[in-house]
GROMACS .gro file of C-alpha atoms in nm:
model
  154
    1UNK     CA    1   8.156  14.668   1.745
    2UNK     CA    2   8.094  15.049   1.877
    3UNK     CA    3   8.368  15.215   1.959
    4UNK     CA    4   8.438  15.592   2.079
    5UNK     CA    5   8.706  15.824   2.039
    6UNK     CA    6   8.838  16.153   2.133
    7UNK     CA    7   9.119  16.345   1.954
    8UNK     CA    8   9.360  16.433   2.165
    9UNK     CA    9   9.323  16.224   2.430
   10UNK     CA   10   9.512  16.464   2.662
   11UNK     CA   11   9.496  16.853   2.576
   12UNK     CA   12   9.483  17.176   2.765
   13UNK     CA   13   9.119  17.234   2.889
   14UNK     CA   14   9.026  17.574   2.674
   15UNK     CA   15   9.136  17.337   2.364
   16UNK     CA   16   8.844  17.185   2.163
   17UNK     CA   17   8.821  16.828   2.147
   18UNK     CA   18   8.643  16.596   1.847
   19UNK     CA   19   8.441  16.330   1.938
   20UNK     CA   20   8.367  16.053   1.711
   21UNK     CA   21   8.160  15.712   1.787
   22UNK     CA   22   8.188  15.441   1.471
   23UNK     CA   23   8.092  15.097   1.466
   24UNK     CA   24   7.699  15.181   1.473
   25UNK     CA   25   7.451  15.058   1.283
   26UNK     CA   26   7.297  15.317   1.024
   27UNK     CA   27   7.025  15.529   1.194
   28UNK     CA   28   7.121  15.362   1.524
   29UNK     CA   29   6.977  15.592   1.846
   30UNK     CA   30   7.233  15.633   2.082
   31UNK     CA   31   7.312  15.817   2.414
   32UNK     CA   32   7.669  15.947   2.426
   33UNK     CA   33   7.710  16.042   2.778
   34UNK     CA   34   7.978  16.249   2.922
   35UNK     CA   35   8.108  16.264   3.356
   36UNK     CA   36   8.383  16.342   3.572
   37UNK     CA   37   8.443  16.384   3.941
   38UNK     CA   38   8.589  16.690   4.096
   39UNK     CA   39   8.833  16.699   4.369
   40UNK     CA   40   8.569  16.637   4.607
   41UNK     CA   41   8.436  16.363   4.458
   42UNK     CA   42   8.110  16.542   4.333
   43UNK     CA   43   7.963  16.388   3.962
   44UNK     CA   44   7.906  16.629   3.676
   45UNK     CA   45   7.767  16.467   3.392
   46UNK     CA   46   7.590  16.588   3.032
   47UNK     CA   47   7.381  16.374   2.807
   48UNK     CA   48   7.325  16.371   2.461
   49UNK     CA   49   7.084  16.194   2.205
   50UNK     CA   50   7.207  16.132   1.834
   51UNK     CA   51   7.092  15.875   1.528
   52UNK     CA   52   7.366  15.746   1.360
   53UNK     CA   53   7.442  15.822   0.981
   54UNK     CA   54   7.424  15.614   0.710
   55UNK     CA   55   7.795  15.497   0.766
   56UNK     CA   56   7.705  15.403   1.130
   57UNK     CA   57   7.879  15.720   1.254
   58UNK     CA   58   7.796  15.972   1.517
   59UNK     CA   59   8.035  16.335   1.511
   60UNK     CA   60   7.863  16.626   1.768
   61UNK     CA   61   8.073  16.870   1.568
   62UNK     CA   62   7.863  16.754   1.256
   63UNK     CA   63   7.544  16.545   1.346
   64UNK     CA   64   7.320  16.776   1.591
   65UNK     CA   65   7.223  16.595   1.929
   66UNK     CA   66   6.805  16.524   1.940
   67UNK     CA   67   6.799  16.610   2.281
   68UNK     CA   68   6.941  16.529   2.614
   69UNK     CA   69   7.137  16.815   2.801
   70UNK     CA   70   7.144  17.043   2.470
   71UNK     CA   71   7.019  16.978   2.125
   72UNK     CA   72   7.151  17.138   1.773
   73UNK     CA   73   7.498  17.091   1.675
   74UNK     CA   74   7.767  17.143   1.952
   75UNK     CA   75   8.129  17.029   1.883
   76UNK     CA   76   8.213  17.039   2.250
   77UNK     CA   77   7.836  17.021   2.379
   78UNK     CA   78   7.922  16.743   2.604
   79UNK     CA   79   8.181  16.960   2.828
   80UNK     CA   80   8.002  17.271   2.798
   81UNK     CA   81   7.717  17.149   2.961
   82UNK     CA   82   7.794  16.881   3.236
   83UNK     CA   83   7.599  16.955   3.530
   84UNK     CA   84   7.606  16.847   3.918
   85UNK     CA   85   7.455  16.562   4.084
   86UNK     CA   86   7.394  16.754   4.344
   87UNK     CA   87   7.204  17.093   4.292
   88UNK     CA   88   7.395  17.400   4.340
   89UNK     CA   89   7.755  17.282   4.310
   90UNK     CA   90   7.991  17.427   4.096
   91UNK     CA   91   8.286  17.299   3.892
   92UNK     CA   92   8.586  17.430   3.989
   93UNK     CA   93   8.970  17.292   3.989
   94UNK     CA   94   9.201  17.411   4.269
   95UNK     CA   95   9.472  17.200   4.172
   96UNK     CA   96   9.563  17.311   3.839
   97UNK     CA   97   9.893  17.216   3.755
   98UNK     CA   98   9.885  16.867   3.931
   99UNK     CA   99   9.602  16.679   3.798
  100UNK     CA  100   9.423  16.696   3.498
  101UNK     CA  101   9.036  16.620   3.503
  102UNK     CA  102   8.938  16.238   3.384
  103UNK     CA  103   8.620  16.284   3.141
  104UNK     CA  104   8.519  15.962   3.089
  105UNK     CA  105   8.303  15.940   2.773
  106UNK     CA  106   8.016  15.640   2.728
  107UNK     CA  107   7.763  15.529   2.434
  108UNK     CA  108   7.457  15.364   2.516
  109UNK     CA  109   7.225  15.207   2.302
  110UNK     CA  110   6.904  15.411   2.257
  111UNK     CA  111   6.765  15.679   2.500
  112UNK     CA  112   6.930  15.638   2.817
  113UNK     CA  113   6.763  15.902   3.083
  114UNK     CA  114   6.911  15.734   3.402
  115UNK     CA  115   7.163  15.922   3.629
  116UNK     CA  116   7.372  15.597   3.720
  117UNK     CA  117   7.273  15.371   3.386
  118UNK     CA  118   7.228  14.984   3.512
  119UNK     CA  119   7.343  14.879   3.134
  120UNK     CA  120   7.695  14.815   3.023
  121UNK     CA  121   7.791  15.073   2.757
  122UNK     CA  122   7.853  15.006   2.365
  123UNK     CA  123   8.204  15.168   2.414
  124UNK     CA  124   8.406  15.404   2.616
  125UNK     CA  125   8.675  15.625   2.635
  126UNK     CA  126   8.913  15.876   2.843
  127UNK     CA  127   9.001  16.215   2.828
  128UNK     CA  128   9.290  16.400   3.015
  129UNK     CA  129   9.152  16.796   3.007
  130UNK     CA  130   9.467  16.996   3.199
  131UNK     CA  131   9.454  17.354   3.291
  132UNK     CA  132   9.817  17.403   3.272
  133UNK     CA  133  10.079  17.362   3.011
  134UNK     CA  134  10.398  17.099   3.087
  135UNK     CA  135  10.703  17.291   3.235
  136UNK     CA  136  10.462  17.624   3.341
  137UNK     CA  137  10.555  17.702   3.677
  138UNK     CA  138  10.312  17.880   3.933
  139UNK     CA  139  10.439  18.152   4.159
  140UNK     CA  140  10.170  18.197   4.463
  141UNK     CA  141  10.115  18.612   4.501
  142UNK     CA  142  10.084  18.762   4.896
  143UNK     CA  143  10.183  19.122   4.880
  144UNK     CA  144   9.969  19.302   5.166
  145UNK     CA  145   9.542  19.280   5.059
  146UNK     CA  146   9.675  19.103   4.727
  147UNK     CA  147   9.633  18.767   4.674
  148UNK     CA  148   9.669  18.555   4.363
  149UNK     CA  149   9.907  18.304   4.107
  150UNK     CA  150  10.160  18.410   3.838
  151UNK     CA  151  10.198  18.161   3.529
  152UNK     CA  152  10.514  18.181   3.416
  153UNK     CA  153  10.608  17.945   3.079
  154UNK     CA  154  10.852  17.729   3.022
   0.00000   0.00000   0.00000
């Protein structure tokens, strides 16, 4: 039974994550997909291809992707390269200390190429990526042209 993890589940969003898929056979292709929906409900999703090792495992920080949205060896690959469904959108979060974003991670059996894949996934998992700290407060800045936000910390 495949299953897929991510360590930690919730973190701050400049914090790396590891990404581990066990419960594979050995040499097993798989597509470990990676999405999320912005505020506006737009997709961003990233791709990668990987063969299991010997123990059935798949690690992007150690086993380099064959192809998909990146290739080589890219711990965080999957984040670092979502893209839009729809051209020329950009990821942004305007809500920072309210919500986190919801990257749902998938594994699919073999080389899966479709935007919105018809199968079921091996295994799945969640990941809370926050862009501010518990207990930092914001402090919205208007002083004449001057606009902006002061973080202050706990």
């Amino acid at each position: 039974m495949a299953e897929v993890t991510v360590t930690p589940q919730s973190s701050l969003a400049d914090r790396p994550l590891q990404i581990r898929v066990r419960g594979l056979s050995p040499s097993q292709l798989v597509t470990l997909r990676a999405w999320l929906k912005d505020e506006q409900g737009e997709r961003f999703q990233s791709r990668a291809f990987f063969r299991a090792d010997g123990a059935g495992e798949v690690d992007p920080g150690l086993h380099a992707a064959l192809g998909g949205s990146y290739s080589g060896v890219w711990p965080m690959g999957l984040l670092w390269f979502l893209q839009p469904d729809t051209l020329f959108r950009r990821l942004v979060k305007r809500d920072v200390a309210g919500s986190p974003f919801r990257v749902r991670l998938e594994v699919f059996q073999g080389l899966s190429l479709a935007t919105d894949p018809q199968e079921q996934p091996l295994a799945s998992c969640e990941a809370e990526r926050w862009y501010v700290g518990p207990g930092v407060q914001r402090v919205p800045i208007r002083e004449g042209r001057v606009r902006g936000a002061l973080f202050l910390p706990p």
